[in-house]
Short mmCIF file of C-alpha atoms and ligand atoms in Angstrom, two decimals:
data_model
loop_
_atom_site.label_atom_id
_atom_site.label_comp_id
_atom_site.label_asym_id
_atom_site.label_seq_id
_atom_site.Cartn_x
_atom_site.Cartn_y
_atom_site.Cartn_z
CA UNK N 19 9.24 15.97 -12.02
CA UNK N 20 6.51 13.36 -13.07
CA UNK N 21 4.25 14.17 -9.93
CA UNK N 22 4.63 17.73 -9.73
CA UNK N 23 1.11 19.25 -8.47
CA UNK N 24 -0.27 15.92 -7.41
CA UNK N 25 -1.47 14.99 -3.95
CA UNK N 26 -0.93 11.66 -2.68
CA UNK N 27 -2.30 9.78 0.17
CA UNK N 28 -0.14 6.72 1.32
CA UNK N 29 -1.31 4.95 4.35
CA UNK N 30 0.85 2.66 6.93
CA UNK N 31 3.76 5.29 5.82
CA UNK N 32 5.67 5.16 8.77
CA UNK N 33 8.00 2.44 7.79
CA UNK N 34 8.91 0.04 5.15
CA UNK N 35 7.30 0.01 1.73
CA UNK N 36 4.83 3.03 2.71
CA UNK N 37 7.69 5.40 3.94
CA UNK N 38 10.21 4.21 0.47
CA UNK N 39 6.61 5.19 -1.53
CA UNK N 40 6.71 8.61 0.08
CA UNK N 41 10.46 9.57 -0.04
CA UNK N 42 10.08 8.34 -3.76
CA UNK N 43 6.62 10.66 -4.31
CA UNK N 44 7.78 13.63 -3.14
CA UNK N 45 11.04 13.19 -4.90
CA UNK N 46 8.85 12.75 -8.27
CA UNK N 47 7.46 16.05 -7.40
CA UNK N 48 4.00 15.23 -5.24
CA UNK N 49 3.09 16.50 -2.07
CA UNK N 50 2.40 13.30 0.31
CA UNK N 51 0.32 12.99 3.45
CA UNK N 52 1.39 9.95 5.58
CA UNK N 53 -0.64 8.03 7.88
CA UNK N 54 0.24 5.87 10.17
CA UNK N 55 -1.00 5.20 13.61
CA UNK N 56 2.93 6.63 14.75
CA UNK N 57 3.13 9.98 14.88
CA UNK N 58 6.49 10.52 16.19
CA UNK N 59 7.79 7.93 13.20
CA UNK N 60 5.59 10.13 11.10
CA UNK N 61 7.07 13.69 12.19
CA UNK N 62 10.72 11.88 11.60
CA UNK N 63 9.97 11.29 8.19
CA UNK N 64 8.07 14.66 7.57
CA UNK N 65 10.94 16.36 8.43
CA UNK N 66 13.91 14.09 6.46
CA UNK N 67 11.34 14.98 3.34
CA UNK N 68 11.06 18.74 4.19
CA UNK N 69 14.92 18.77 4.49
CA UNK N 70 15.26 17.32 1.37
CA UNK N 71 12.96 20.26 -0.08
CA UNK N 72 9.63 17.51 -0.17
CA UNK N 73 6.65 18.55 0.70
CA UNK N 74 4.95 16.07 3.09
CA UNK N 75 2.19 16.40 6.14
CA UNK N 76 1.49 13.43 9.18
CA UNK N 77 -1.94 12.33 9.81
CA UNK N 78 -2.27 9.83 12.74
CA UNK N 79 -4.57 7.08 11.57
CA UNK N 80 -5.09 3.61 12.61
CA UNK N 81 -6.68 2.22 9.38
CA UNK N 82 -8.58 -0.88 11.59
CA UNK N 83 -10.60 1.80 13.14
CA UNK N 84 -13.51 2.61 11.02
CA UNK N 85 -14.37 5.90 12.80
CA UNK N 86 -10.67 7.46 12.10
CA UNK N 87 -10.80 6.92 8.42
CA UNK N 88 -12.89 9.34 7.10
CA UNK N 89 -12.32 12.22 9.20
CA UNK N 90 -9.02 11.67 8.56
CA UNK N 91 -9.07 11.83 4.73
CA UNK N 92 -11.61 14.51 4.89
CA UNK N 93 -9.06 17.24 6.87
CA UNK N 94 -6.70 15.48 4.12
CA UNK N 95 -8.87 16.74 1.63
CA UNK N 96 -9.54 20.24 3.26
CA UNK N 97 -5.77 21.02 3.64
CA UNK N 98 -4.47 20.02 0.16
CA UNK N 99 -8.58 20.94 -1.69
CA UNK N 100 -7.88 17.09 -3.57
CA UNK N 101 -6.34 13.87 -3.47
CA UNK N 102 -5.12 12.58 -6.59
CA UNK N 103 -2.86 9.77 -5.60
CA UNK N 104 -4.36 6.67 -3.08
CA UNK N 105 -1.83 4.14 -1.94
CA UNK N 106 -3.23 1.42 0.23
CA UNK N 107 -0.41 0.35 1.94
CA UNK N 108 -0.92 -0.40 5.31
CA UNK N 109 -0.83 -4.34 6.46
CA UNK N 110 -0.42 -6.66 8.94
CA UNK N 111 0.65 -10.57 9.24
CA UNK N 112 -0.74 -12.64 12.20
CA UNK N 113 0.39 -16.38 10.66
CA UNK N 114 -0.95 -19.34 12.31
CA UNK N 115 -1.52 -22.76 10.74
CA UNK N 116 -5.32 -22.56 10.39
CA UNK N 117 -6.59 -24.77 12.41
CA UNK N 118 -4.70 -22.91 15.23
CA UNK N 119 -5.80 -19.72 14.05
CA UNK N 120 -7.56 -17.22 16.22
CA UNK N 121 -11.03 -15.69 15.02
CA UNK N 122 -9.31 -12.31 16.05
CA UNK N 123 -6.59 -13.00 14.09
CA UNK N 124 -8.49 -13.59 11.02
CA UNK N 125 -10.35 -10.58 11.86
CA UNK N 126 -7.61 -8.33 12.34
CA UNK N 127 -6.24 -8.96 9.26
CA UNK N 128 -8.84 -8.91 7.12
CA UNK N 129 -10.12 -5.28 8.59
CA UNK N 130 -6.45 -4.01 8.43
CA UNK N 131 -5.17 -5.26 5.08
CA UNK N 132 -8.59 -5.37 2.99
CA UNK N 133 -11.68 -3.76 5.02
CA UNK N 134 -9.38 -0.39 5.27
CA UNK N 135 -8.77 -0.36 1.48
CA UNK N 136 -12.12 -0.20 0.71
CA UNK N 137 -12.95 2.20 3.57
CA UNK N 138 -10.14 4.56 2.17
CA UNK N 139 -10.81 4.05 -1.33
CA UNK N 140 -14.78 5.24 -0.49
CA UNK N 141 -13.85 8.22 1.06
CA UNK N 142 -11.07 9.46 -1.79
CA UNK N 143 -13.36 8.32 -4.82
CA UNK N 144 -15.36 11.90 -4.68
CA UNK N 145 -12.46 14.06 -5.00
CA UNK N 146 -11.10 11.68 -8.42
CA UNK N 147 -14.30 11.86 -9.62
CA UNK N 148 -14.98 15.52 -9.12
CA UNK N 149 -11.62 16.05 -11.02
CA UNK N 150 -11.95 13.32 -13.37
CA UNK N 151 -7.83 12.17 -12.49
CA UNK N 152 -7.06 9.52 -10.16
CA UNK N 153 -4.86 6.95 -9.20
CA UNK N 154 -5.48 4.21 -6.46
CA UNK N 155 -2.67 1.61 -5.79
CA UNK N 156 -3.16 -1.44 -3.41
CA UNK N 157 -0.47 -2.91 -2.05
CA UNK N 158 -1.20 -6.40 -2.35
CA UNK N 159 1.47 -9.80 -2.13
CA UNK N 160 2.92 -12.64 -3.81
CA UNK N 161 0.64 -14.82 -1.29
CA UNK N 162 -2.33 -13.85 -2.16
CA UNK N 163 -1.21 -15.06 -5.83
CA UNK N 164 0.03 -18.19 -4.67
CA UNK N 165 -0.78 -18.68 -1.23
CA UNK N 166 0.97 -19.38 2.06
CA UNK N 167 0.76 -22.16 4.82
CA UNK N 168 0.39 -20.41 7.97
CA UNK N 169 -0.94 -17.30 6.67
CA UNK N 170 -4.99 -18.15 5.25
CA UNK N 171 -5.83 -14.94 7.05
CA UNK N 172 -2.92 -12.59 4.90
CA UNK N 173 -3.40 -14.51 1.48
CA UNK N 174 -6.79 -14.00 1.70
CA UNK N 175 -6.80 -10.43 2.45
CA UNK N 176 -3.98 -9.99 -0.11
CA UNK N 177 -6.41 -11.69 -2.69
CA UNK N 178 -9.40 -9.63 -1.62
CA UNK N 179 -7.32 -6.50 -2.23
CA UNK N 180 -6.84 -8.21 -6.70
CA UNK N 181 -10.53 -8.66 -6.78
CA UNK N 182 -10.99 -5.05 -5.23
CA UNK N 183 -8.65 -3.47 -7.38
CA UNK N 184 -10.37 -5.15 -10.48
CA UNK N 185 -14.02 -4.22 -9.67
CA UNK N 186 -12.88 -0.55 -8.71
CA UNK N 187 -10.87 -0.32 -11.80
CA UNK N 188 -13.71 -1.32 -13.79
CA UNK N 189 -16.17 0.73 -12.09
CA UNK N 190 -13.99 4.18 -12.41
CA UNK N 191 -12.57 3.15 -15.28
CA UNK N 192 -14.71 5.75 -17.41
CA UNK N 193 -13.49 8.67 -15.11
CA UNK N 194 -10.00 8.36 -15.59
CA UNK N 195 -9.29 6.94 -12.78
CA UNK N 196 -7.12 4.08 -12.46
CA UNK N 197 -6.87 1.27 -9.91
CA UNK N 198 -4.22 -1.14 -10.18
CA UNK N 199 -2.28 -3.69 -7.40
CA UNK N 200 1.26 -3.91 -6.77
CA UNK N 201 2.34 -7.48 -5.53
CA UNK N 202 6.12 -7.37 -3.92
CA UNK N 203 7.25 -10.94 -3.55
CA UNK N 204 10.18 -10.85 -0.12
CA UNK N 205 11.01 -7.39 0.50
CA UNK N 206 13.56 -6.48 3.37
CA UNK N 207 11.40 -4.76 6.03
CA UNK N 208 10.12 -4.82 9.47
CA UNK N 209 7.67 -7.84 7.90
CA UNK N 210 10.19 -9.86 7.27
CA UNK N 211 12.79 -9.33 9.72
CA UNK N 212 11.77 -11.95 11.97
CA UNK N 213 12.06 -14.97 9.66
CA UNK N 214 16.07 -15.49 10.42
CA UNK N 215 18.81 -15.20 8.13
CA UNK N 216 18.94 -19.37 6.88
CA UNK N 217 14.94 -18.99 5.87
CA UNK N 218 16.38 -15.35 4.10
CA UNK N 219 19.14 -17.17 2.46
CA UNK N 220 16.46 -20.41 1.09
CA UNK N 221 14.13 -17.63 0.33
CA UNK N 222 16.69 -16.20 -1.96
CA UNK N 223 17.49 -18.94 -3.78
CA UNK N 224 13.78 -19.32 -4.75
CA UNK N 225 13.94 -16.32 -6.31
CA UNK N 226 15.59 -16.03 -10.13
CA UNK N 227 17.05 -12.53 -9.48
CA UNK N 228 18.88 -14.26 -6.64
CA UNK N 229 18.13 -11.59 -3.72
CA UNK N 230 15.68 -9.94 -1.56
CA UNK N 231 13.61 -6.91 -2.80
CA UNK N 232 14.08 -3.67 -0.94
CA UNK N 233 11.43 -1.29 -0.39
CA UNK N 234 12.68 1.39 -2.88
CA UNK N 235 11.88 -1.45 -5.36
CA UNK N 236 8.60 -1.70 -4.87
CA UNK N 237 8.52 2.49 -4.51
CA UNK N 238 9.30 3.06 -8.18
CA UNK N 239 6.23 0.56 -9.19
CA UNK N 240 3.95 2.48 -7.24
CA UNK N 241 6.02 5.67 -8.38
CA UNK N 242 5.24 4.56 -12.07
CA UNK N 243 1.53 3.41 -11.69
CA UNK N 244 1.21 7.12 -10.32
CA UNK N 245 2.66 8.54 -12.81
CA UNK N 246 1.04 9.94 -16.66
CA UNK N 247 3.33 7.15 -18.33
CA UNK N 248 0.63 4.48 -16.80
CA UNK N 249 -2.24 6.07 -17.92
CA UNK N 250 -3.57 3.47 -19.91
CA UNK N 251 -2.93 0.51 -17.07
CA UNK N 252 -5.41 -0.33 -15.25
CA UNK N 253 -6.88 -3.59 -13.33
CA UNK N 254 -3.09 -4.81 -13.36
CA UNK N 255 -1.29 -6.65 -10.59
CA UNK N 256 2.24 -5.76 -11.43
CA UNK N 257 4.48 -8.04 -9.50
CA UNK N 258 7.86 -6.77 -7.84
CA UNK N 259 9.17 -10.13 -6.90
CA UNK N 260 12.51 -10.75 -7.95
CA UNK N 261 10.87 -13.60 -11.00
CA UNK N 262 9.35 -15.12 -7.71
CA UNK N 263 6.03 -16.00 -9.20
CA UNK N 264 6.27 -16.01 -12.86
CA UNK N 265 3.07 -16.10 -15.43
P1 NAI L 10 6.04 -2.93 7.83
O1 NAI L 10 5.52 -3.73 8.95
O2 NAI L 10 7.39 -2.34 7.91
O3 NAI L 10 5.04 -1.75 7.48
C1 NAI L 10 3.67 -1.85 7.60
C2 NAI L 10 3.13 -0.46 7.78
O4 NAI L 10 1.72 -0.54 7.97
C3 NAI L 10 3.72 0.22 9.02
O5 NAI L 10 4.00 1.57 8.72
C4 NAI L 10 2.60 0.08 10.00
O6 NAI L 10 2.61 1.09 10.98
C5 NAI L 10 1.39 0.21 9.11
N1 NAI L 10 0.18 -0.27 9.73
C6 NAI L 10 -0.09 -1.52 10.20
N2 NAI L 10 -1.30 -1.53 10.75
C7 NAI L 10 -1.81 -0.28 10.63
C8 NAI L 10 -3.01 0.33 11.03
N3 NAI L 10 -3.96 -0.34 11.67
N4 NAI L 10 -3.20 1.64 10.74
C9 NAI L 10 -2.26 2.35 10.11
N5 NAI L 10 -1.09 1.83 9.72
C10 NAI L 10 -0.87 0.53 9.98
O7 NAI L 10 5.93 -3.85 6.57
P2 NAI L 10 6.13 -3.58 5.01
O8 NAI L 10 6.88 -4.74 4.51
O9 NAI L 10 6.63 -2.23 4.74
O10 NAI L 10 4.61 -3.72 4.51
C11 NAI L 10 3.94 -2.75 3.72
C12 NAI L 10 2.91 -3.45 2.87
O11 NAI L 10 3.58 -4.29 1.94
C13 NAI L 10 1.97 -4.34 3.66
O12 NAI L 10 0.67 -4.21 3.14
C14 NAI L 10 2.51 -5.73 3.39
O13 NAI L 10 1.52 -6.71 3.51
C15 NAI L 10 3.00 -5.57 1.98
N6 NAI L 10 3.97 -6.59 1.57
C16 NAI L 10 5.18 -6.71 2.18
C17 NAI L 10 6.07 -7.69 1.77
C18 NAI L 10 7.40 -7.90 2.41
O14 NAI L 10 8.08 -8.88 2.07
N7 NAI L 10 7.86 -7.02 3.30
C19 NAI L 10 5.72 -8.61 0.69
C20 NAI L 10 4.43 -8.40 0.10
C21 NAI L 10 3.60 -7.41 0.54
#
């Protein structure tokens, strides 16, 4: 097993993308602590990994809220003695035409998608570079590649999170640590459950592969950038979009 021995952290991991990453983690071998602001969601999906012979502990955390984050990490840290793994996952959409758009709406999304990354990304940087090994993956989109009407607030988070990867990437870089971005293109989730089944079916034939992503597809990028076979990638946005955006 790739991960065996290593310690992820993967944040918003109660549904979606973030729980696929850690079914697929633990599967590869590493021991996963999810955080999410549900705990019972969280306990759920402890348990289907324990079952399963995972290893995998809940740690309620709302990644908006400054104060949570790094005692959070830290009792992460003191149970497990490292984290080797960081996967910013956790987002939010709040889409409004811009001129519409609520201040608190922008702000929202911003501190959720972007403002947490950093925050979590500060408080797991010690522990990489004590060990010189790390691996910090951002969850970023399509949209903040390309852009979306109605959604200037989640593009430009999205975007902030490919200029944050880069800088961190180069700033660790020497440590052997690695920071790279993971950019899923329309993946079947909670996110995108709302848009109705005729924008689904248009979205679809957008894309050259001809179907939605599902969350286990963008799992085994993450589950690769994690693993010793991506040691020498770094600073990469590696998209999982179906041929969506292309170049
Ligand atoms: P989702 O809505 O199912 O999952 C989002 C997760 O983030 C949930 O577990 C939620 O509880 C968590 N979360 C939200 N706010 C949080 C907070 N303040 N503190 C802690 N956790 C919080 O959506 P999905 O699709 O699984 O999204 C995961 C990531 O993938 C997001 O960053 C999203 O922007 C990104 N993404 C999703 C795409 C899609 O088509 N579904 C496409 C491109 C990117």
């Amino acid at each position: 097993m790739s991960l065996s021995g290593r310690v992820a952290l993967i944040t918003g991991a109660s549904q979606g993308i973030g729980r696929s990453c850690a079914l697929r983690l633990t599967k590869d071998g590493a021991t996963v602590a999810v955080a999410a602001r549900n705990q019972e969601k969280l306990n759920e999906l402890v348990s289907e990994i324990t079952a399963a012979g995972g290893k995998a502990y809940a740690f309620a955390l709302d990644v908006s809220n400054e104060d949570q984050v790094k005692p959070t990490v830290k009792s992460a840290i003191a149970q497990f003695g490292k984290i080797d793994i960081l996967v910013n996952n956790a987002g939010i959409t709040r889409d409004q035409l811009v001129m519409r758009m609520k201040r608190a709406d922008w702000d929202s999304v911003l501190q959720t998608n972007l403002t947490s990354a950093y925050l979590c990304i500060q408080q797991v940087i010690g522990s990489m570079l004590k060990q010189r090994w790390g691996r910090i993956i951002n969850i970023t989109s399509v949209f903040g590649q390309m852009g979306q009407a109605g959604q200037a607030n989640y593009a430009a988070s999205k975007a902030g999170l490919i200029g944050l990867t880069m800088a961190i990437a180069r700033e660790v870089g020497s440590r052997n640590i690695t920071c790279n971005a993971v950019a899923p293109g329309f993946i079947e989730t909670a996110m995108t459950a709302g848009l109705g089944d005729e924008f689904k079916q248009n979205a679809a034939k957008q894309i050259p592969l001809g179907r939605v992503g599902s969350p286990e597809d963008v799992a085994s990028a993450v589950a690769f950038l994690a693993s010793d076979e991506a040691s020498y990638i770094t600073g990469h946005v590696l998209n999982v979009n179906g041929g969506m955006l292309m170049g």
